[in-house]
Amino acid sequence: MCGFIGIHGPDGADVAPEIYEGLLAVQHRGQDAAGIVTFTDSFHVKKGLGLVLEVFKQGNMDRLKGNLGVGHVRYPTIGGNHNDDAQPFHLTFPMGIAMAHNGNVSNYTELVERHFSNKGVRVNSSCDIEVILFVFATALSERARPGKAIDAEDVFFAVRAVHEQVKGAYSVVATLADVGMVCFRDPYGIKPICFGEKETAAGRWLACASESVVLDVNGYTRTLDIGAGEAVFIDNEQHIYHRKMADKPHRPCIFELVYFARPDSFLDDISVYKTRARFGQALAEQWRETGAPEPDVVIPIPDSSRDAALAMSLGLRKPYREGLVKNRYIGRTFIMPNQARRRSSVRRKLNPIKIEFEGKDVLLVDDSIVRGNTSRRIVEMAREAGARSVYLASCSPMLLAPCPYGIDMATKTEFVASGRELAEVAESLGVDHLMYLDRERMNAAGREGNARIEEFCNACFTGEYPTGDITVERLRAIEGDRTKHRDEVPCGG
Ligand code: AMP
């Protein structure tokens, strides 16, 4: 799970300042590393470990010239925490390509074996973008002819090669030196990517990004959500070529709507904010229909569950209260790779407002329960703050299966719900009543935003992987990689 942005600006413009703004807007998608690569007559690169604000200094920005550029923030789901793994990656053949992605290549190990091991070519990082870039560049070089410019057909040929060879979930942007910019989505469209335009006195600007908030903050109008298996190529004259390259069913990740994306974003034309409010309405209905105990107050676990908690409180006609105050200067709890550090950081991050808990039956609302550590600690906090009973509602069903598509839920044994009945999970979390949103209701809330989406990827809830190629061996390989790298502190997209 990462964030990216690609911009094709007017001649003479510099795109780096907008990429920088865009990366700040998607910092929530990855806090491990950040990078920008722009192009004039050569590539200009600045990448590093840390937050966007830490990586880029004025001097770097002054150096990042050019009207063509790509930026990336990284959250690792394959590989470790090394400078070598920071994106965008770039190559000097066949014409020079800089590339960034969001997602996870599920056949990474096989591709490294096929293209790199014993072939006289070295793999230079532990990041899966390197294999996507290699497959793309190799296919493009097959089409390169002396005296003939690379055109849209050549670029789409290379995208097809990626679709044929690279399995998993990936949304990709690449700038091609003296040729243009291409962005594409995997055949099932698991990871989001949107496209927008604006006109300024300097001319026309075209951009793609993982989340529409990037377009908003830079004043673009979102004109397209790139669909499953689709590619968009913009040539040097800014002609736009849009093509569907694969014919698989669209299965966007529901967990983006549940947790990852910012509420002010649209994904596949679905408002994240409205979807979360619908999750809350559905939770309220389910709470009542199942005869769950009446709470005195509804309290969100900040931040991602706020919109749902408010809608749930309205649905239950119970007051909504901000009972937990978050210290904004501490990174996302889950993102801390080491389990012990994660555990203690919950307390560092959240503090209860006691008067909202004292003597009350409190209903806490969270977006998801993964390992259960966060919820367990918060339930303890609620009791210490004087709550009489503590209930918990989750905006998503029980998480049960590892995600090989870029969400860091790699090891099955880590899920608190794994091998447990509802009552046992409730006991493990220490709550008096626990309810998970029913899976059908969750999907219906998503579909209401875009009726053209027949199904979302629900693999983390069901273990049914839409790409159909996720074997036990592949899951083990990803699981092994994540376990190995977690303790290093955190590549992947
Ligand atoms: P825990 O149950 O302790 O593993 O933490 C669950 C909390 O972490 C949820 O409330 C989410 O807000 C957040 N979360 C869920 N999935 C992820 C993920 N893959 N990466 C980062 N944070 C997550």
PDB file of N, CA, C and O in Angstrom, residues 202-267:
ATOM      1  N   ALA A 202      -0.090  28.864 -18.167  1.00  0.00           N
ATOM      2  CA  ALA A 202       1.089  28.200 -18.745  1.00  0.00           C
ATOM      3  C   ALA A 202       0.689  27.118 -19.752  1.00  0.00           C
ATOM      4  O   ALA A 202       1.484  26.721 -20.603  1.00  0.00           O
ATOM      5  N   GLY A 203      -0.563  26.618 -19.662  1.00  0.00           N
ATOM      6  CA  GLY A 203      -1.005  25.570 -20.580  1.00  0.00           C
ATOM      7  C   GLY A 203      -1.758  24.461 -19.863  1.00  0.00           C
ATOM      8  O   GLY A 203      -2.294  24.658 -18.766  1.00  0.00           O
ATOM      9  N   ARG A 204      -1.742  23.255 -20.448  1.00  0.00           N
ATOM     10  CA  ARG A 204      -2.561  22.141 -19.952  1.00  0.00           C
ATOM     11  C   ARG A 204      -1.720  21.199 -19.083  1.00  0.00           C
ATOM     12  O   ARG A 204      -0.573  20.873 -19.432  1.00  0.00           O
ATOM     13  N   TRP A 205      -2.311  20.786 -17.983  1.00  0.00           N
ATOM     14  CA  TRP A 205      -1.647  19.871 -17.056  1.00  0.00           C
ATOM     15  C   TRP A 205      -2.472  18.593 -16.963  1.00  0.00           C
ATOM     16  O   TRP A 205      -3.695  18.651 -16.791  1.00  0.00           O
ATOM     17  N   LEU A 206      -1.805  17.447 -17.045  1.00  0.00           N
ATOM     18  CA  LEU A 206      -2.497  16.163 -16.944  1.00  0.00           C
ATOM     19  C   LEU A 206      -1.843  15.371 -15.820  1.00  0.00           C
ATOM     20  O   LEU A 206      -0.619  15.331 -15.725  1.00  0.00           O
ATOM     21  N   ALA A 207      -2.653  14.772 -14.970  1.00  0.00           N
ATOM     22  CA  ALA A 207      -2.068  14.068 -13.822  1.00  0.00           C
ATOM     23  C   ALA A 207      -2.821  12.788 -13.514  1.00  0.00           C
ATOM     24  O   ALA A 207      -4.029  12.675 -13.746  1.00  0.00           O
ATOM     25  N   CYS A 208      -2.106  11.816 -12.973  1.00  0.00           N
ATOM     26  CA  CYS A 208      -2.752  10.616 -12.444  1.00  0.00           C
ATOM     27  C   CYS A 208      -2.274  10.431 -11.015  1.00  0.00           C
ATOM     28  O   CYS A 208      -1.186  10.890 -10.656  1.00  0.00           O
ATOM     29  N   ALA A 209      -3.086   9.769 -10.199  1.00  0.00           N
ATOM     30  CA  ALA A 209      -2.703   9.593  -8.792  1.00  0.00           C
ATOM     31  C   ALA A 209      -3.461   8.429  -8.186  1.00  0.00           C
ATOM     32  O   ALA A 209      -4.500   8.006  -8.687  1.00  0.00           O
ATOM     33  N   SER A 210      -2.950   7.938  -7.077  1.00  0.00           N
ATOM     34  CA  SER A 210      -3.618   6.827  -6.380  1.00  0.00           C
ATOM     35  C   SER A 210      -4.933   7.256  -5.755  1.00  0.00           C
ATOM     36  O   SER A 210      -5.826   6.445  -5.553  1.00  0.00           O
ATOM     37  N   GLU A 211      -5.014   8.508  -5.354  1.00  0.00           N
ATOM     38  CA  GLU A 211      -6.254   8.968  -4.717  1.00  0.00           C
ATOM     39  C   GLU A 211      -6.607  10.344  -5.250  1.00  0.00           C
ATOM     40  O   GLU A 211      -5.714  11.175  -5.456  1.00  0.00           O
ATOM     41  N   SER A 212      -7.889  10.626  -5.400  1.00  0.00           N
ATOM     42  CA  SER A 212      -8.301  11.884  -6.024  1.00  0.00           C
ATOM     43  C   SER A 212      -7.936  13.106  -5.192  1.00  0.00           C
ATOM     44  O   SER A 212      -7.869  14.215  -5.707  1.00  0.00           O
ATOM     45  N   VAL A 213      -7.662  12.926  -3.899  1.00  0.00           N
ATOM     46  CA  VAL A 213      -7.301  14.065  -3.072  1.00  0.00           C
ATOM     47  C   VAL A 213      -6.061  14.765  -3.617  1.00  0.00           C
ATOM     48  O   VAL A 213      -5.918  15.987  -3.514  1.00  0.00           O
ATOM     49  N   VAL A 214      -5.186  14.013  -4.260  1.00  0.00           N
ATOM     50  CA  VAL A 214      -3.970  14.572  -4.867  1.00  0.00           C
ATOM     51  C   VAL A 214      -4.341  15.558  -5.970  1.00  0.00           C
ATOM     52  O   VAL A 214      -3.724  16.612  -6.114  1.00  0.00           O
ATOM     53  N   LEU A 215      -5.383  15.201  -6.742  1.00  0.00           N
ATOM     54  CA  LEU A 215      -5.842  16.085  -7.815  1.00  0.00           C
ATOM     55  C   LEU A 215      -6.490  17.325  -7.204  1.00  0.00           C
ATOM     56  O   LEU A 215      -6.247  18.451  -7.632  1.00  0.00           O
ATOM     57  N   ASP A 216      -7.294  17.128  -6.167  1.00  0.00           N
ATOM     58  CA  ASP A 216      -7.984  18.253  -5.514  1.00  0.00           C
ATOM     59  C   ASP A 216      -6.993  19.303  -5.038  1.00  0.00           C
ATOM     60  O   ASP A 216      -7.148  20.483  -5.326  1.00  0.00           O
ATOM     61  N   VAL A 217      -5.991  18.866  -4.292  1.00  0.00           N
ATOM     62  CA  VAL A 217      -5.102  19.857  -3.674  1.00  0.00           C
ATOM     63  C   VAL A 217      -4.309  20.626  -4.713  1.00  0.00           C
ATOM     64  O   VAL A 217      -3.815  21.712  -4.430  1.00  0.00           O
ATOM     65  N   ASN A 218      -4.186  20.074  -5.914  1.00  0.00           N
ATOM     66  CA  ASN A 218      -3.449  20.768  -6.972  1.00  0.00           C
ATOM     67  C   ASN A 218      -4.366  21.442  -7.984  1.00  0.00           C
ATOM     68  O   ASN A 218      -3.898  21.935  -9.016  1.00  0.00           O
ATOM     69  N   GLY A 219      -5.668  21.470  -7.703  1.00  0.00           N
ATOM     70  CA  GLY A 219      -6.613  22.199  -8.550  1.00  0.00           C
ATOM     71  C   GLY A 219      -7.003  21.512  -9.847  1.00  0.00           C
ATOM     72  O   GLY A 219      -7.478  22.162 -10.784  1.00  0.00           O
ATOM     73  N   TYR A 220      -6.848  20.198  -9.927  1.00  0.00           N
ATOM     74  CA  TYR A 220      -7.248  19.455 -11.131  1.00  0.00           C
ATOM     75  C   TYR A 220      -8.709  19.024 -11.016  1.00  0.00           C
ATOM     76  O   TYR A 220      -9.217  18.834  -9.910  1.00  0.00           O
ATOM     77  N   THR A 221      -9.345  18.808 -12.158  1.00  0.00           N
ATOM     78  CA  THR A 221     -10.673  18.200 -12.172  1.00  0.00           C
ATOM     79  C   THR A 221     -10.484  16.724 -12.487  1.00  0.00           C
ATOM     80  O   THR A 221      -9.796  16.375 -13.447  1.00  0.00           O
ATOM     81  N   ARG A 222     -11.070  15.882 -11.645  1.00  0.00           N
ATOM     82  CA  ARG A 222     -10.962  14.437 -11.920  1.00  0.00           C
ATOM     83  C   ARG A 222     -11.834  14.119 -13.124  1.00  0.00           C
ATOM     84  O   ARG A 222     -13.038  14.382 -13.100  1.00  0.00           O
ATOM     85  N   THR A 223     -11.219  13.586 -14.197  1.00  0.00           N
ATOM     86  CA  THR A 223     -11.982  13.331 -15.420  1.00  0.00           C
ATOM     87  C   THR A 223     -12.187  11.843 -15.670  1.00  0.00           C
ATOM     88  O   THR A 223     -13.023  11.454 -16.474  1.00  0.00           O
ATOM     89  N   LEU A 224     -11.415  11.025 -14.970  1.00  0.00           N
ATOM     90  CA  LEU A 224     -11.473   9.583 -15.277  1.00  0.00           C
ATOM     91  C   LEU A 224     -10.976   8.758 -14.096  1.00  0.00           C
ATOM     92  O   LEU A 224     -10.005   9.143 -13.445  1.00  0.00           O
ATOM     93  N   ASP A 225     -11.681   7.656 -13.822  1.00  0.00           N
ATOM     94  CA  ASP A 225     -11.113   6.651 -12.932  1.00  0.00           C
ATOM     95  C   ASP A 225     -10.683   5.526 -13.849  1.00  0.00           C
ATOM     96  O   ASP A 225     -11.518   4.914 -14.512  1.00  0.00           O
ATOM     97  N   ILE A 226      -9.394   5.308 -13.904  1.00  0.00           N
ATOM     98  CA  ILE A 226      -8.886   4.304 -14.841  1.00  0.00           C
ATOM     99  C   ILE A 226      -9.411   2.934 -14.407  1.00  0.00           C
ATOM    100  O   ILE A 226      -9.313   2.563 -13.236  1.00  0.00           O
ATOM    101  N   GLY A 227     -10.019   2.221 -15.340  1.00  0.00           N
ATOM    102  CA  GLY A 227     -10.712   0.982 -14.995  1.00  0.00           C
ATOM    103  C   GLY A 227      -9.781  -0.225 -14.953  1.00  0.00           C
ATOM    104  O   GLY A 227      -8.585  -0.142 -15.260  1.00  0.00           O
ATOM    105  N   ALA A 228     -10.355  -1.364 -14.597  1.00  0.00           N
ATOM    106  CA  ALA A 228      -9.586  -2.601 -14.499  1.00  0.00           C
ATOM    107  C   ALA A 228      -8.928  -2.922 -15.831  1.00  0.00           C
ATOM    108  O   ALA A 228      -9.590  -2.894 -16.874  1.00  0.00           O
ATOM    109  N   GLY A 229      -7.632  -3.186 -15.817  1.00  0.00           N
ATOM    110  CA  GLY A 229      -6.920  -3.583 -17.030  1.00  0.00           C
ATOM    111  C   GLY A 229      -6.800  -2.472 -18.053  1.00  0.00           C
ATOM    112  O   GLY A 229      -6.475  -2.728 -19.205  1.00  0.00           O
ATOM    113  N   GLU A 230      -7.028  -1.218 -17.637  1.00  0.00           N
ATOM    114  CA  GLU A 230      -6.946  -0.105 -18.591  1.00  0.00           C
ATOM    115  C   GLU A 230      -5.621   0.616 -18.483  1.00  0.00           C
ATOM    116  O   GLU A 230      -4.963   0.590 -17.433  1.00  0.00           O
ATOM    117  N   ALA A 231      -5.248   1.281 -19.608  1.00  0.00           N
ATOM    118  CA  ALA A 231      -4.029   2.086 -19.628  1.00  0.00           C
ATOM    119  C   ALA A 231      -4.333   3.416 -20.296  1.00  0.00           C
ATOM    120  O   ALA A 231      -5.168   3.490 -21.202  1.00  0.00           O
ATOM    121  N   VAL A 232      -3.665   4.469 -19.800  1.00  0.00           N
ATOM    122  CA  VAL A 232      -3.775   5.782 -20.427  1.00  0.00           C
ATOM    123  C   VAL A 232      -2.365   6.241 -20.766  1.00  0.00           C
ATOM    124  O   VAL A 232      -1.482   6.219 -19.897  1.00  0.00           O
ATOM    125  N   PHE A 233      -2.161   6.610 -22.042  1.00  0.00           N
ATOM    126  CA  PHE A 233      -0.847   7.109 -22.472  1.00  0.00           C
ATOM    127  C   PHE A 233      -1.014   8.537 -22.973  1.00  0.00           C
ATOM    128  O   PHE A 233      -1.957   8.856 -23.694  1.00  0.00           O
ATOM    129  N   ILE A 234      -0.106   9.414 -22.553  1.00  0.00           N
ATOM    130  CA  ILE A 234      -0.122  10.811 -23.006  1.00  0.00           C
ATOM    131  C   ILE A 234       1.178  11.037 -23.749  1.00  0.00           C
ATOM    132  O   ILE A 234       2.268  10.858 -23.161  1.00  0.00           O
ATOM    133  N   ASP A 235       1.092  11.420 -25.012  1.00  0.00           N
ATOM    134  CA  ASP A 235       2.336  11.619 -25.765  1.00  0.00           C
ATOM    135  C   ASP A 235       2.858  13.025 -25.538  1.00  0.00           C
ATOM    136  O   ASP A 235       2.250  13.832 -24.809  1.00  0.00           O
ATOM    137  N   ASN A 236       3.980  13.337 -26.177  1.00  0.00           N
ATOM    138  CA  ASN A 236       4.625  14.632 -25.946  1.00  0.00           C
ATOM    139  C   ASN A 236       3.773  15.818 -26.355  1.00  0.00           C
ATOM    140  O   ASN A 236       3.962  16.922 -25.853  1.00  0.00           O
ATOM    141  N   GLU A 237       2.838  15.616 -27.291  1.00  0.00           N
ATOM    142  CA  GLU A 237       1.925  16.706 -27.695  1.00  0.00           C
ATOM    143  C   GLU A 237       0.678  16.715 -26.823  1.00  0.00           C
ATOM    144  O   GLU A 237      -0.285  17.414 -27.113  1.00  0.00           O
ATOM    145  N   GLN A 238       0.705  15.928 -25.789  1.00  0.00           N
ATOM    146  CA  GLN A 238      -0.413  15.792 -24.850  1.00  0.00           C
ATOM    147  C   GLN A 238      -1.672  15.220 -25.479  1.00  0.00           C
ATOM    148  O   GLN A 238      -2.790  15.521 -25.043  1.00  0.00           O
ATOM    149  N   HIS A 239      -1.533  14.385 -26.502  1.00  0.00           N
ATOM    150  CA  HIS A 239      -2.685  13.597 -26.971  1.00  0.00           C
ATOM    151  C   HIS A 239      -2.886  12.465 -25.969  1.00  0.00           C
ATOM    152  O   HIS A 239      -1.914  11.858 -25.516  1.00  0.00           O
ATOM    153  N   ILE A 240      -4.153  12.206 -25.661  1.00  0.00           N
ATOM    154  CA  ILE A 240      -4.444  11.161 -24.666  1.00  0.00           C
ATOM    155  C   ILE A 240      -4.971   9.913 -25.373  1.00  0.00           C
ATOM    156  O   ILE A 240      -5.925   9.982 -26.148  1.00  0.00           O
ATOM    157  N   TYR A 241      -4.350   8.784 -25.089  1.00  0.00           N
ATOM    158  CA  TYR A 241      -4.798   7.494 -25.648  1.00  0.00           C
ATOM    159  C   TYR A 241      -5.257   6.650 -24.464  1.00  0.00           C
ATOM    160  O   TYR A 241      -4.492   6.437 -23.527  1.00  0.00           O
ATOM    161  N   HIS A 242      -6.488   6.175 -24.509  1.00  0.00           N
ATOM    162  CA  HIS A 242      -7.060   5.422 -23.388  1.00  0.00           C
ATOM    163  C   HIS A 242      -7.514   4.065 -23.916  1.00  0.00           C
ATOM    164  O   HIS A 242      -8.320   3.999 -24.839  1.00  0.00           O
ATOM    165  N   ARG A 243      -6.996   2.997 -23.342  1.00  0.00           N
ATOM    166  CA  ARG A 243      -7.345   1.686 -23.896  1.00  0.00           C
ATOM    167  C   ARG A 243      -7.580   0.639 -22.820  1.00  0.00           C
ATOM    168  O   ARG A 243      -6.885   0.606 -21.812  1.00  0.00           O
ATOM    169  N   LYS A 244      -8.578  -0.211 -23.075  1.00  0.00           N
ATOM    170  CA  LYS A 244      -8.791  -1.358 -22.187  1.00  0.00           C
ATOM    171  C   LYS A 244      -7.934  -2.498 -22.718  1.00  0.00           C
ATOM    172  O   LYS A 244      -8.037  -2.872 -23.886  1.00  0.00           O
ATOM    173  N   MET A 245      -7.081  -3.033 -21.857  1.00  0.00           N
ATOM    174  CA  MET A 245      -6.069  -3.987 -22.315  1.00  0.00           C
ATOM    175  C   MET A 245      -6.348  -5.409 -21.833  1.00  0.00           C
ATOM    176  O   MET A 245      -5.666  -6.338 -22.230  1.00  0.00           O
ATOM    177  N   ALA A 246      -7.230  -5.559 -20.887  1.00  0.00           N
ATOM    178  CA  ALA A 246      -7.481  -6.901 -20.348  1.00  0.00           C
ATOM    179  C   ALA A 246      -8.974  -7.021 -20.094  1.00  0.00           C
ATOM    180  O   ALA A 246      -9.657  -6.015 -19.906  1.00  0.00           O
ATOM    181  N   ASP A 247      -9.454  -8.245 -20.081  1.00  0.00           N
ATOM    182  CA  ASP A 247     -10.885  -8.430 -19.983  1.00  0.00           C
ATOM    183  C   ASP A 247     -11.267  -9.270 -18.766  1.00  0.00           C
ATOM    184  O   ASP A 247     -11.890 -10.311 -18.887  1.00  0.00           O
ATOM    185  N   LYS A 248     -10.844  -8.798 -17.626  1.00  0.00           N
ATOM    186  CA  LYS A 248     -11.161  -9.524 -16.390  1.00  0.00           C
ATOM    187  C   LYS A 248     -12.199  -8.717 -15.626  1.00  0.00           C
ATOM    188  O   LYS A 248     -12.325  -7.510 -15.819  1.00  0.00           O
ATOM    189  N   PRO A 249     -12.917  -9.351 -14.706  1.00  0.00           N
ATOM    190  CA  PRO A 249     -13.888  -8.575 -13.927  1.00  0.00           C
ATOM    191  C   PRO A 249     -13.197  -7.580 -12.994  1.00  0.00           C
ATOM    192  O   PRO A 249     -12.135  -7.877 -12.454  1.00  0.00           O
ATOM    193  N   HIS A 250     -13.792  -6.405 -12.834  1.00  0.00           N
ATOM    194  CA  HIS A 250     -13.222  -5.385 -11.952  1.00  0.00           C
ATOM    195  C   HIS A 250     -13.494  -5.762 -10.491  1.00  0.00           C
ATOM    196  O   HIS A 250     -14.636  -5.933 -10.093  1.00  0.00           O
ATOM    197  N   ARG A 251     -12.414  -5.858  -9.718  1.00  0.00           N
ATOM    198  CA  ARG A 251     -12.561  -6.238  -8.309  1.00  0.00           C
ATOM    199  C   ARG A 251     -11.777  -5.295  -7.397  1.00  0.00           C
ATOM    200  O   ARG A 251     -10.775  -5.672  -6.804  1.00  0.00           O
ATOM    201  N   PRO A 252     -12.213  -4.039  -7.277  1.00  0.00           N
ATOM    202  CA  PRO A 252     -11.455  -3.109  -6.437  1.00  0.00           C
ATOM    203  C   PRO A 252     -11.454  -3.520  -4.963  1.00  0.00           C
ATOM    204  O   PRO A 252     -12.410  -4.127  -4.477  1.00  0.00           O
ATOM    205  N   CYS A 253     -10.393  -3.170  -4.299  1.00  0.00           N
ATOM    206  CA  CYS A 253     -10.194  -3.545  -2.894  1.00  0.00           C
ATOM    207  C   CYS A 253     -11.171  -2.792  -1.985  1.00  0.00           C
ATOM    208  O   CYS A 253     -11.172  -1.558  -1.943  1.00  0.00           O
ATOM    209  N   ILE A 254     -11.993  -3.531  -1.239  1.00  0.00           N
ATOM    210  CA  ILE A 254     -12.956  -2.876  -0.340  1.00  0.00           C
ATOM    211  C   ILE A 254     -12.245  -2.258   0.862  1.00  0.00           C
ATOM    212  O   ILE A 254     -12.722  -1.305   1.469  1.00  0.00           O
ATOM    213  N   PHE A 255     -11.060  -2.780   1.180  1.00  0.00           N
ATOM    214  CA  PHE A 255     -10.369  -2.282   2.365  1.00  0.00           C
ATOM    215  C   PHE A 255      -9.868  -0.847   2.193  1.00  0.00           C
ATOM    216  O   PHE A 255      -9.656  -0.145   3.178  1.00  0.00           O
ATOM    217  N   GLU A 256      -9.728  -0.433   0.921  1.00  0.00           N
ATOM    218  CA  GLU A 256      -9.398   0.980   0.662  1.00  0.00           C
ATOM    219  C   GLU A 256     -10.525   1.848   1.215  1.00  0.00           C
ATOM    220  O   GLU A 256     -10.279   2.893   1.807  1.00  0.00           O
ATOM    221  N   LEU A 257     -11.768   1.424   0.989  1.00  0.00           N
ATOM    222  CA  LEU A 257     -12.917   2.200   1.459  1.00  0.00           C
ATOM    223  C   LEU A 257     -13.058   2.101   2.975  1.00  0.00           C
ATOM    224  O   LEU A 257     -13.444   3.052   3.647  1.00  0.00           O
ATOM    225  N   VAL A 258     -12.721   0.947   3.509  1.00  0.00           N
ATOM    226  CA  VAL A 258     -12.857   0.733   4.953  1.00  0.00           C
ATOM    227  C   VAL A 258     -11.836   1.555   5.720  1.00  0.00           C
ATOM    228  O   VAL A 258     -12.162   2.233   6.694  1.00  0.00           O
ATOM    229  N   TYR A 259     -10.597   1.477   5.292  1.00  0.00           N
ATOM    230  CA  TYR A 259      -9.544   2.035   6.131  1.00  0.00           C
ATOM    231  C   TYR A 259      -8.554   2.955   5.432  1.00  0.00           C
ATOM    232  O   TYR A 259      -8.254   4.042   5.927  1.00  0.00           O
ATOM    233  N   PHE A 260      -7.994   2.512   4.278  1.00  0.00           N
ATOM    234  CA  PHE A 260      -6.815   3.196   3.783  1.00  0.00           C
ATOM    235  C   PHE A 260      -7.022   4.588   3.252  1.00  0.00           C
ATOM    236  O   PHE A 260      -6.267   5.511   3.548  1.00  0.00           O
ATOM    237  N   ALA A 261      -8.006   4.756   2.376  1.00  0.00           N
ATOM    238  CA  ALA A 261      -8.113   6.013   1.639  1.00  0.00           C
ATOM    239  C   ALA A 261      -8.583   7.149   2.545  1.00  0.00           C
ATOM    240  O   ALA A 261      -9.233   6.928   3.578  1.00  0.00           O
ATOM    241  N   ARG A 262      -8.261   8.359   2.136  1.00  0.00           N
ATOM    242  CA  ARG A 262      -8.762   9.522   2.857  1.00  0.00           C
ATOM    243  C   ARG A 262     -10.241   9.693   2.571  1.00  0.00           C
ATOM    244  O   ARG A 262     -10.700   9.452   1.457  1.00  0.00           O
ATOM    245  N   PRO A 263     -11.017  10.151   3.549  1.00  0.00           N
ATOM    246  CA  PRO A 263     -12.458  10.276   3.318  1.00  0.00           C
ATOM    247  C   PRO A 263     -12.803  11.294   2.233  1.00  0.00           C
ATOM    248  O   PRO A 263     -13.853  11.207   1.607  1.00  0.00           O
ATOM    249  N   ASP A 264     -11.891  12.249   1.990  1.00  0.00           N
ATOM    250  CA  ASP A 264     -12.180  13.264   0.965  1.00  0.00           C
ATOM    251  C   ASP A 264     -11.798  12.785  -0.437  1.00  0.00           C
ATOM    252  O   ASP A 264     -11.850  13.565  -1.386  1.00  0.00           O
ATOM    253  N   SER A 265     -11.422  11.528  -0.572  1.00  0.00           N
ATOM    254  CA  SER A 265     -11.098  10.982  -1.900  1.00  0.00           C
ATOM    255  C   SER A 265     -12.296  10.268  -2.521  1.00  0.00           C
ATOM    256  O   SER A 265     -13.199   9.805  -1.813  1.00  0.00           O
ATOM    257  N   PHE A 266     -12.256  10.170  -3.829  1.00  0.00           N
ATOM    258  CA  PHE A 266     -13.175   9.305  -4.583  1.00  0.00           C
ATOM    259  C   PHE A 266     -12.331   8.190  -5.174  1.00  0.00           C
ATOM    260  O   PHE A 266     -11.273   8.459  -5.749  1.00  0.00           O
ATOM    261  N   LEU A 267     -12.777   6.948  -5.063  1.00  0.00           N
ATOM    262  CA  LEU A 267     -12.079   5.826  -5.669  1.00  0.00           C
ATOM    263  C   LEU A 267     -13.078   5.145  -6.596  1.00  0.00           C
ATOM    264  O   LEU A 267     -14.173   4.785  -6.152  1.00  0.00           O
TER     265      LEU A 267
END
